[in-house]
């Protein structure tokens, strides 16, 4: 059965009459029904609103003022701090920029800031004695009274690397600032592969952009000289620390070309040992080939000696020209002279090799000997001179002349001798062949000289003909 108390309706109290009780009763449910309980007075509601919400209304204004004041103080403090920092009143001293200055100038600027200076020398490409950097760097702060290290340029110097292996030498050179290298292998008694020198030399100044040549030892070895000219081969042998001797041999190779070496190229030998070079002979192909003498003038004497001629007389004439007579019992005479058109030769007493010493070879004459050369000359016609011209390697014959055609100057007396003369030109050189029969004696001669040799002579009285001049002077002179 339901308790009657439980069925008793809850008594509702109007809020305006019992509001304090309702607020204090935390478990109570307040029901506000303006239509039943009436309205709360407008003034009372305003009072509740004003007293019950902190920070509203007039109470906010003092807080804002305080906050603004604090911000102003902070801004003033920041400006003051920046100004005093910039004036270096605190926070240390700014390191000045001194790169490029002299050591003395940089030290003065540092001391002006109240900073101590420590100098350190560094290898550099900059001018010696100038500042290349500082530590701390320019523009940064250093403690007041602190020390700044000033790095001053000194020249880069090639370090001592002799005796090191190549890799070790490169490492040492890189440490000194070198970046570019070339390797040169040189004959040496030092350990194979070790460094014997550098270029620039050890201790010399250099720039980082320079190329350092590292000279590395290798055993004394016969260089590969076959096919080189004699001069180049001699230089290569000398560079290899060896001596050269030359033997001239007949060869199909060009004159003065090395055709073999003994010991053979690539052979390891002792320092200073002799290498014999076999060289294609710088000689005329035949002693009759007079034009070729001008190509090998310094070797004429040794060539003719090899052909059986003896140096009978040697001297120099006006202008340092050679005058040399070589004689052979069965081959005739070869004369180096500035008057090749004359069959007379003033003998001297000297026997020095003036051609090898540099005397000029002005002209050359061969006086034939031997019945085999003169037998066909008895006809005294063109066939005789052509035979001898071919024997001498002459080409380009332009004229033949006999005693019946010659123009004899008035100062010469024509004799009863009969002759035939041929003349030709080979480039800048001219040649002649002359066969003469005088009484029972027959002789023949060939000449060759630069055309310029005859420029000094008056050819007008010889019908402007070199052939006429040669014939007249040789036969009637």
PDB file of C-alpha atoms in Angstrom, residues 76-326:
ATOM      1  CA  UNK A  76      62.437  50.853 -23.919  1.00  0.00           C
ATOM      2  CA  UNK A  77      64.618  48.116 -22.435  1.00  0.00           C
ATOM      3  CA  UNK A  78      65.121  46.491 -25.864  1.00  0.00           C
ATOM      4  CA  UNK A  79      66.097  49.767 -27.507  1.00  0.00           C
ATOM      5  CA  UNK A  80      68.503  50.558 -24.706  1.00  0.00           C
ATOM      6  CA  UNK A  81      70.051  47.073 -24.902  1.00  0.00           C
ATOM      7  CA  UNK A  82      70.542  47.326 -28.678  1.00  0.00           C
ATOM      8  CA  UNK A  83      72.084  50.763 -28.388  1.00  0.00           C
ATOM      9  CA  UNK A  84      74.517  49.790 -25.673  1.00  0.00           C
ATOM     10  CA  UNK A  85      75.413  46.539 -27.498  1.00  0.00           C
ATOM     11  CA  UNK A  86      76.109  48.438 -30.680  1.00  0.00           C
ATOM     12  CA  UNK A  87      78.248  50.860 -28.693  1.00  0.00           C
ATOM     13  CA  UNK A  88      80.144  47.763 -27.469  1.00  0.00           C
ATOM     14  CA  UNK A  89      79.352  48.689 -23.808  1.00  0.00           C
ATOM     15  CA  UNK A  90      78.691  45.001 -23.241  1.00  0.00           C
ATOM     16  CA  UNK A  91      78.886  41.720 -25.194  1.00  0.00           C
ATOM     17  CA  UNK A  92      82.553  42.050 -26.238  1.00  0.00           C
ATOM     18  CA  UNK A  93      84.261  43.841 -29.129  1.00  0.00           C
ATOM     19  CA  UNK A  94      83.603  43.449 -32.871  1.00  0.00           C
ATOM     20  CA  UNK A  95      86.591  41.971 -34.733  1.00  0.00           C
ATOM     21  CA  UNK A  96      87.560  44.449 -37.511  1.00  0.00           C
ATOM     22  CA  UNK A  97      88.049  43.407 -41.166  1.00  0.00           C
ATOM     23  CA  UNK A  98      91.795  43.355 -41.836  1.00  0.00           C
ATOM     24  CA  UNK A  99      92.184  40.854 -44.745  1.00  0.00           C
ATOM     25  CA  UNK A 100      94.728  42.236 -47.202  1.00  0.00           C
ATOM     26  CA  UNK A 101      96.303  44.512 -44.605  1.00  0.00           C
ATOM     27  CA  UNK A 102      99.881  44.188 -43.472  1.00  0.00           C
ATOM     28  CA  UNK A 103     100.586  42.402 -40.228  1.00  0.00           C
ATOM     29  CA  UNK A 104     101.429  45.716 -38.527  1.00  0.00           C
ATOM     30  CA  UNK A 105      98.292  47.428 -39.812  1.00  0.00           C
ATOM     31  CA  UNK A 106      96.059  44.593 -38.661  1.00  0.00           C
ATOM     32  CA  UNK A 107      97.664  44.494 -35.218  1.00  0.00           C
ATOM     33  CA  UNK A 108      97.096  48.228 -34.828  1.00  0.00           C
ATOM     34  CA  UNK A 109      93.389  47.905 -35.592  1.00  0.00           C
ATOM     35  CA  UNK A 110      93.013  45.031 -33.136  1.00  0.00           C
ATOM     36  CA  UNK A 111      94.748  46.907 -30.334  1.00  0.00           C
ATOM     37  CA  UNK A 112      92.563  49.903 -31.070  1.00  0.00           C
ATOM     38  CA  UNK A 113      89.630  47.681 -30.158  1.00  0.00           C
ATOM     39  CA  UNK A 114      91.317  46.575 -26.971  1.00  0.00           C
ATOM     40  CA  UNK A 115      92.024  43.127 -28.385  1.00  0.00           C
ATOM     41  CA  UNK A 116      95.256  41.203 -28.077  1.00  0.00           C
ATOM     42  CA  UNK A 117      96.899  39.799 -31.236  1.00  0.00           C
ATOM     43  CA  UNK A 118      98.441  36.415 -31.968  1.00  0.00           C
ATOM     44  CA  UNK A 119     100.198  36.009 -35.348  1.00  0.00           C
ATOM     45  CA  UNK A 120     100.214  32.700 -37.264  1.00  0.00           C
ATOM     46  CA  UNK A 121     102.022  32.267 -40.599  1.00  0.00           C
ATOM     47  CA  UNK A 122     100.224  30.262 -43.306  1.00  0.00           C
ATOM     48  CA  UNK A 123     101.372  29.252 -46.804  1.00  0.00           C
ATOM     49  CA  UNK A 124      99.347  31.218 -49.314  1.00  0.00           C
ATOM     50  CA  UNK A 125      99.303  32.592 -52.856  1.00  0.00           C
ATOM     51  CA  UNK A 126      98.542  36.053 -51.426  1.00  0.00           C
ATOM     52  CA  UNK A 127     101.366  38.600 -51.210  1.00  0.00           C
ATOM     53  CA  UNK A 128     103.793  37.623 -48.510  1.00  0.00           C
ATOM     54  CA  UNK A 129     103.220  39.497 -45.221  1.00  0.00           C
ATOM     55  CA  UNK A 130      99.525  40.294 -45.830  1.00  0.00           C
ATOM     56  CA  UNK A 131      96.621  39.083 -43.674  1.00  0.00           C
ATOM     57  CA  UNK A 132      94.536  36.287 -45.209  1.00  0.00           C
ATOM     58  CA  UNK A 133      92.006  35.692 -42.371  1.00  0.00           C
ATOM     59  CA  UNK A 134      91.376  36.058 -38.641  1.00  0.00           C
ATOM     60  CA  UNK A 135      89.955  33.924 -35.866  1.00  0.00           C
ATOM     61  CA  UNK A 136      87.370  34.895 -34.703  1.00  0.00           C
ATOM     62  CA  UNK A 137      86.267  36.042 -38.138  1.00  0.00           C
ATOM     63  CA  UNK A 138      85.763  39.696 -38.974  1.00  0.00           C
ATOM     64  CA  UNK A 139      82.384  41.028 -37.853  1.00  0.00           C
ATOM     65  CA  UNK A 140      81.997  38.589 -34.976  1.00  0.00           C
ATOM     66  CA  UNK A 141      82.401  39.480 -31.263  1.00  0.00           C
ATOM     67  CA  UNK A 142      85.444  38.673 -29.201  1.00  0.00           C
ATOM     68  CA  UNK A 143      85.541  39.109 -25.416  1.00  0.00           C
ATOM     69  CA  UNK A 144      86.894  42.493 -24.336  1.00  0.00           C
ATOM     70  CA  UNK A 145      90.629  42.073 -23.850  1.00  0.00           C
ATOM     71  CA  UNK A 146      90.484  38.713 -25.634  1.00  0.00           C
ATOM     72  CA  UNK A 147      92.957  37.443 -28.261  1.00  0.00           C
ATOM     73  CA  UNK A 148      92.419  37.444 -32.024  1.00  0.00           C
ATOM     74  CA  UNK A 149      94.617  35.174 -34.165  1.00  0.00           C
ATOM     75  CA  UNK A 150      95.788  36.977 -37.312  1.00  0.00           C
ATOM     76  CA  UNK A 151      96.883  34.627 -40.124  1.00  0.00           C
ATOM     77  CA  UNK A 152      99.638  36.175 -42.256  1.00  0.00           C
ATOM     78  CA  UNK A 153     100.645  34.885 -45.732  1.00  0.00           C
ATOM     79  CA  UNK A 154     104.016  33.312 -46.331  1.00  0.00           C
ATOM     80  CA  UNK A 155     105.248  31.885 -49.649  1.00  0.00           C
ATOM     81  CA  UNK A 156     104.475  28.298 -50.559  1.00  0.00           C
ATOM     82  CA  UNK A 157     107.753  26.374 -50.681  1.00  0.00           C
ATOM     83  CA  UNK A 158     108.499  23.073 -52.427  1.00  0.00           C
ATOM     84  CA  UNK A 159     109.192  20.616 -49.600  1.00  0.00           C
ATOM     85  CA  UNK A 160     112.065  18.142 -49.530  1.00  0.00           C
ATOM     86  CA  UNK A 161     110.852  15.015 -51.297  1.00  0.00           C
ATOM     87  CA  UNK A 162     114.100  13.556 -52.649  1.00  0.00           C
ATOM     88  CA  UNK A 163     114.410   9.899 -51.766  1.00  0.00           C
ATOM     89  CA  UNK A 164     110.660   9.419 -51.319  1.00  0.00           C
ATOM     90  CA  UNK A 165     108.598   7.144 -53.493  1.00  0.00           C
ATOM     91  CA  UNK A 166     106.341   8.899 -55.963  1.00  0.00           C
ATOM     92  CA  UNK A 167     103.127   8.519 -53.931  1.00  0.00           C
ATOM     93  CA  UNK A 168     104.750   9.839 -50.765  1.00  0.00           C
ATOM     94  CA  UNK A 169     106.242  12.768 -52.655  1.00  0.00           C
ATOM     95  CA  UNK A 170     102.854  13.729 -54.100  1.00  0.00           C
ATOM     96  CA  UNK A 171     101.291  13.625 -50.635  1.00  0.00           C
ATOM     97  CA  UNK A 172     103.981  15.930 -49.248  1.00  0.00           C
ATOM     98  CA  UNK A 173     103.600  18.329 -52.170  1.00  0.00           C
ATOM     99  CA  UNK A 174      99.822  18.438 -51.775  1.00  0.00           C
ATOM    100  CA  UNK A 175     100.340  19.237 -48.129  1.00  0.00           C
ATOM    101  CA  UNK A 176     102.402  22.235 -49.230  1.00  0.00           C
ATOM    102  CA  UNK A 177      99.575  23.398 -51.509  1.00  0.00           C
ATOM    103  CA  UNK A 178     100.579  21.906 -54.866  1.00  0.00           C
ATOM    104  CA  UNK A 179      97.703  20.687 -57.041  1.00  0.00           C
ATOM    105  CA  UNK A 180      99.220  19.966 -60.440  1.00  0.00           C
ATOM    106  CA  UNK A 181     102.016  17.501 -61.211  1.00  0.00           C
ATOM    107  CA  UNK A 182     103.953  16.108 -64.157  1.00  0.00           C
ATOM    108  CA  UNK A 183     106.217  13.068 -63.965  1.00  0.00           C
ATOM    109  CA  UNK A 184     109.609  12.808 -65.681  1.00  0.00           C
ATOM    110  CA  UNK A 185     111.614   9.607 -65.526  1.00  0.00           C
ATOM    111  CA  UNK A 186     115.369  10.138 -65.514  1.00  0.00           C
ATOM    112  CA  UNK A 187     118.272   7.742 -65.508  1.00  0.00           C
ATOM    113  CA  UNK A 188     119.778   7.598 -62.050  1.00  0.00           C
ATOM    114  CA  UNK A 189     121.732   5.413 -59.675  1.00  0.00           C
ATOM    115  CA  UNK A 190     119.079   6.085 -56.998  1.00  0.00           C
ATOM    116  CA  UNK A 191     116.515   3.449 -56.055  1.00  0.00           C
ATOM    117  CA  UNK A 192     114.203   2.658 -58.943  1.00  0.00           C
ATOM    118  CA  UNK A 193     110.998   4.706 -58.597  1.00  0.00           C
ATOM    119  CA  UNK A 194     112.359   7.133 -56.004  1.00  0.00           C
ATOM    120  CA  UNK A 195     112.234  10.899 -56.455  1.00  0.00           C
ATOM    121  CA  UNK A 196     115.586  12.450 -57.339  1.00  0.00           C
ATOM    122  CA  UNK A 197     114.565  16.082 -57.927  1.00  0.00           C
ATOM    123  CA  UNK A 198     111.699  18.473 -58.591  1.00  0.00           C
ATOM    124  CA  UNK A 199     111.185  21.454 -60.853  1.00  0.00           C
ATOM    125  CA  UNK A 200     110.906  24.037 -59.285  1.00  0.00           C
ATOM    126  CA  UNK A 201     113.652  22.756 -57.004  1.00  0.00           C
ATOM    127  CA  UNK A 202     113.151  21.902 -53.363  1.00  0.00           C
ATOM    128  CA  UNK A 203     112.995  25.074 -51.285  1.00  0.00           C
ATOM    129  CA  UNK A 204     111.805  27.223 -54.194  1.00  0.00           C
ATOM    130  CA  UNK A 205     108.631  29.301 -53.923  1.00  0.00           C
ATOM    131  CA  UNK A 206     105.622  28.343 -56.037  1.00  0.00           C
ATOM    132  CA  UNK A 207     101.947  29.149 -56.582  1.00  0.00           C
ATOM    133  CA  UNK A 208      99.175  26.612 -56.088  1.00  0.00           C
ATOM    134  CA  UNK A 209      98.363  26.907 -59.803  1.00  0.00           C
ATOM    135  CA  UNK A 210     101.936  25.962 -60.828  1.00  0.00           C
ATOM    136  CA  UNK A 211     102.764  22.510 -62.198  1.00  0.00           C
ATOM    137  CA  UNK A 212     105.434  20.726 -60.188  1.00  0.00           C
ATOM    138  CA  UNK A 213     107.590  18.326 -62.227  1.00  0.00           C
ATOM    139  CA  UNK A 214     108.611  15.294 -60.204  1.00  0.00           C
ATOM    140  CA  UNK A 215     111.728  13.566 -61.523  1.00  0.00           C
ATOM    141  CA  UNK A 216     111.682   9.854 -60.769  1.00  0.00           C
ATOM    142  CA  UNK A 217     114.695   7.545 -60.939  1.00  0.00           C
ATOM    143  CA  UNK A 218     114.942   4.678 -63.347  1.00  0.00           C
ATOM    144  CA  UNK A 219     117.953   2.471 -64.134  1.00  0.00           C
ATOM    145  CA  UNK A 220     120.429   3.548 -66.814  1.00  0.00           C
ATOM    146  CA  UNK A 221     118.907   2.105 -69.959  1.00  0.00           C
ATOM    147  CA  UNK A 222     119.759   2.391 -73.632  1.00  0.00           C
ATOM    148  CA  UNK A 223     117.051   4.666 -75.053  1.00  0.00           C
ATOM    149  CA  UNK A 224     114.987   3.820 -78.124  1.00  0.00           C
ATOM    150  CA  UNK A 225     116.833   5.771 -80.794  1.00  0.00           C
ATOM    151  CA  UNK A 226     116.380   3.719 -83.953  1.00  0.00           C
ATOM    152  CA  UNK A 227     114.771   5.910 -86.602  1.00  0.00           C
ATOM    153  CA  UNK A 228     115.850   9.156 -84.932  1.00  0.00           C
ATOM    154  CA  UNK A 229     118.273  11.561 -86.527  1.00  0.00           C
ATOM    155  CA  UNK A 230     121.861  11.346 -85.393  1.00  0.00           C
ATOM    156  CA  UNK A 231     121.564  14.621 -83.469  1.00  0.00           C
ATOM    157  CA  UNK A 232     118.378  13.569 -81.653  1.00  0.00           C
ATOM    158  CA  UNK A 233     119.829  10.141 -80.858  1.00  0.00           C
ATOM    159  CA  UNK A 234     122.996  11.649 -79.410  1.00  0.00           C
ATOM    160  CA  UNK A 235     120.888  13.937 -77.213  1.00  0.00           C
ATOM    161  CA  UNK A 236     118.731  11.023 -76.011  1.00  0.00           C
ATOM    162  CA  UNK A 237     121.780   8.947 -75.109  1.00  0.00           C
ATOM    163  CA  UNK A 238     123.325  11.850 -73.207  1.00  0.00           C
ATOM    164  CA  UNK A 239     120.062  12.484 -71.349  1.00  0.00           C
ATOM    165  CA  UNK A 240     120.050   8.812 -70.355  1.00  0.00           C
ATOM    166  CA  UNK A 241     123.426   9.342 -68.665  1.00  0.00           C
ATOM    167  CA  UNK A 242     125.352   7.425 -71.305  1.00  0.00           C
ATOM    168  CA  UNK A 243     127.976   8.209 -73.933  1.00  0.00           C
ATOM    169  CA  UNK A 244     127.419   7.902 -77.686  1.00  0.00           C
ATOM    170  CA  UNK A 245     129.781   6.909 -80.454  1.00  0.00           C
ATOM    171  CA  UNK A 246     128.790   6.872 -84.114  1.00  0.00           C
ATOM    172  CA  UNK A 247     129.631   4.489 -86.897  1.00  0.00           C
ATOM    173  CA  UNK A 248     128.446   5.483 -90.365  1.00  0.00           C
ATOM    174  CA  UNK A 249     127.090   2.677 -92.496  1.00  0.00           C
ATOM    175  CA  UNK A 250     125.620   2.441 -95.951  1.00  0.00           C
ATOM    176  CA  UNK A 251     121.870   2.192 -95.721  1.00  0.00           C
ATOM    177  CA  UNK A 252     118.680   2.763 -97.660  1.00  0.00           C
ATOM    178  CA  UNK A 253     117.479   5.031 -94.852  1.00  0.00           C
ATOM    179  CA  UNK A 254     117.813   8.783 -95.112  1.00  0.00           C
ATOM    180  CA  UNK A 255     121.279  10.093 -94.375  1.00  0.00           C
ATOM    181  CA  UNK A 256     122.087  10.592 -90.682  1.00  0.00           C
ATOM    182  CA  UNK A 257     119.265   8.290 -89.542  1.00  0.00           C
ATOM    183  CA  UNK A 258     120.038   5.779 -86.763  1.00  0.00           C
ATOM    184  CA  UNK A 259     119.536   2.248 -88.085  1.00  0.00           C
ATOM    185  CA  UNK A 260     120.797   0.277 -85.042  1.00  0.00           C
ATOM    186  CA  UNK A 261     122.333   0.654 -81.578  1.00  0.00           C
ATOM    187  CA  UNK A 262     124.709  -1.497 -79.555  1.00  0.00           C
ATOM    188  CA  UNK A 263     123.767  -2.429 -76.826  1.00  0.00           C
ATOM    189  CA  UNK A 264     120.229  -2.742 -78.086  1.00  0.00           C
ATOM    190  CA  UNK A 265     117.604  -0.226 -76.956  1.00  0.00           C
ATOM    191  CA  UNK A 266     116.030  -1.172 -73.628  1.00  0.00           C
ATOM    192  CA  UNK A 267     119.198  -2.768 -72.256  1.00  0.00           C
ATOM    193  CA  UNK A 268     120.089  -1.784 -68.676  1.00  0.00           C
ATOM    194  CA  UNK A 269     123.747  -0.765 -68.405  1.00  0.00           C
ATOM    195  CA  UNK A 270     126.082   1.103 -66.096  1.00  0.00           C
ATOM    196  CA  UNK A 271     126.105   4.865 -65.851  1.00  0.00           C
ATOM    197  CA  UNK A 272     128.426   6.463 -68.423  1.00  0.00           C
ATOM    198  CA  UNK A 273     128.644   3.339 -70.603  1.00  0.00           C
ATOM    199  CA  UNK A 274     129.070   3.848 -74.355  1.00  0.00           C
ATOM    200  CA  UNK A 275     126.292   3.204 -76.834  1.00  0.00           C
ATOM    201  CA  UNK A 276     127.420   2.759 -80.433  1.00  0.00           C
ATOM    202  CA  UNK A 277     124.982   4.235 -82.901  1.00  0.00           C
ATOM    203  CA  UNK A 278     124.965   2.918 -86.445  1.00  0.00           C
ATOM    204  CA  UNK A 279     123.946   5.837 -88.597  1.00  0.00           C
ATOM    205  CA  UNK A 280     123.051   5.961 -92.252  1.00  0.00           C
ATOM    206  CA  UNK A 281     126.080   7.663 -93.749  1.00  0.00           C
ATOM    207  CA  UNK A 282     125.760  11.402 -94.367  1.00  0.00           C
ATOM    208  CA  UNK A 283     127.855  11.017 -97.479  1.00  0.00           C
ATOM    209  CA  UNK A 284     127.370  11.455-101.177  1.00  0.00           C
ATOM    210  CA  UNK A 285     126.083   8.263-102.741  1.00  0.00           C
ATOM    211  CA  UNK A 286     129.239   8.185-104.905  1.00  0.00           C
ATOM    212  CA  UNK A 287     132.388  10.294-104.940  1.00  0.00           C
ATOM    213  CA  UNK A 288     131.537  11.384-108.492  1.00  0.00           C
ATOM    214  CA  UNK A 289     128.226  12.952-107.340  1.00  0.00           C
ATOM    215  CA  UNK A 290     129.540  16.446-106.791  1.00  0.00           C
ATOM    216  CA  UNK A 291     126.144  18.092-106.204  1.00  0.00           C
ATOM    217  CA  UNK A 292     125.625  15.955-103.073  1.00  0.00           C
ATOM    218  CA  UNK A 293     128.801  17.265-101.452  1.00  0.00           C
ATOM    219  CA  UNK A 294     126.987  20.493-100.598  1.00  0.00           C
ATOM    220  CA  UNK A 295     124.434  18.572 -98.513  1.00  0.00           C
ATOM    221  CA  UNK A 296     127.078  16.911 -96.361  1.00  0.00           C
ATOM    222  CA  UNK A 297     129.951  19.385 -96.398  1.00  0.00           C
ATOM    223  CA  UNK A 298     131.112  18.764 -92.806  1.00  0.00           C
ATOM    224  CA  UNK A 299     131.549  15.068 -93.634  1.00  0.00           C
ATOM    225  CA  UNK A 300     133.335  15.453 -96.981  1.00  0.00           C
ATOM    226  CA  UNK A 301     136.799  14.749 -95.585  1.00  0.00           C
ATOM    227  CA  UNK A 302     135.852  11.569 -93.736  1.00  0.00           C
ATOM    228  CA  UNK A 303     133.855  10.400 -96.752  1.00  0.00           C
ATOM    229  CA  UNK A 304     136.709  10.882 -99.204  1.00  0.00           C
ATOM    230  CA  UNK A 305     139.171   9.242 -96.837  1.00  0.00           C
ATOM    231  CA  UNK A 306     136.866   6.246 -96.811  1.00  0.00           C
ATOM    232  CA  UNK A 307     136.930   6.312-100.605  1.00  0.00           C
ATOM    233  CA  UNK A 308     140.731   6.167-100.695  1.00  0.00           C
ATOM    234  CA  UNK A 309     141.584   9.846-101.040  1.00  0.00           C
ATOM    235  CA  UNK A 310     144.255  11.539 -98.962  1.00  0.00           C
ATOM    236  CA  UNK A 311     143.940  15.098 -97.689  1.00  0.00           C
ATOM    237  CA  UNK A 312     146.917  16.671 -99.476  1.00  0.00           C
ATOM    238  CA  UNK A 313     146.357  20.335 -98.653  1.00  0.00           C
ATOM    239  CA  UNK A 314     143.900  22.364 -96.569  1.00  0.00           C
ATOM    240  CA  UNK A 315     143.462  26.075 -95.895  1.00  0.00           C
ATOM    241  CA  UNK A 316     140.885  28.842 -95.956  1.00  0.00           C
ATOM    242  CA  UNK A 317     140.728  31.727 -98.387  1.00  0.00           C
ATOM    243  CA  UNK A 318     139.070  35.136 -98.377  1.00  0.00           C
ATOM    244  CA  UNK A 319     135.754  35.155 -96.560  1.00  0.00           C
ATOM    245  CA  UNK A 320     136.566  31.919 -94.721  1.00  0.00           C
ATOM    246  CA  UNK A 321     135.963  29.673 -97.733  1.00  0.00           C
ATOM    247  CA  UNK A 322     137.639  26.265 -97.807  1.00  0.00           C
ATOM    248  CA  UNK A 323     140.457  25.408-100.211  1.00  0.00           C
ATOM    249  CA  UNK A 324     141.183  21.705 -99.905  1.00  0.00           C
ATOM    250  CA  UNK A 325     142.868  19.174-102.189  1.00  0.00           C
ATOM    251  CA  UNK A 326     142.142  15.449-101.892  1.00  0.00           C
TER     252      UNK A 326
END
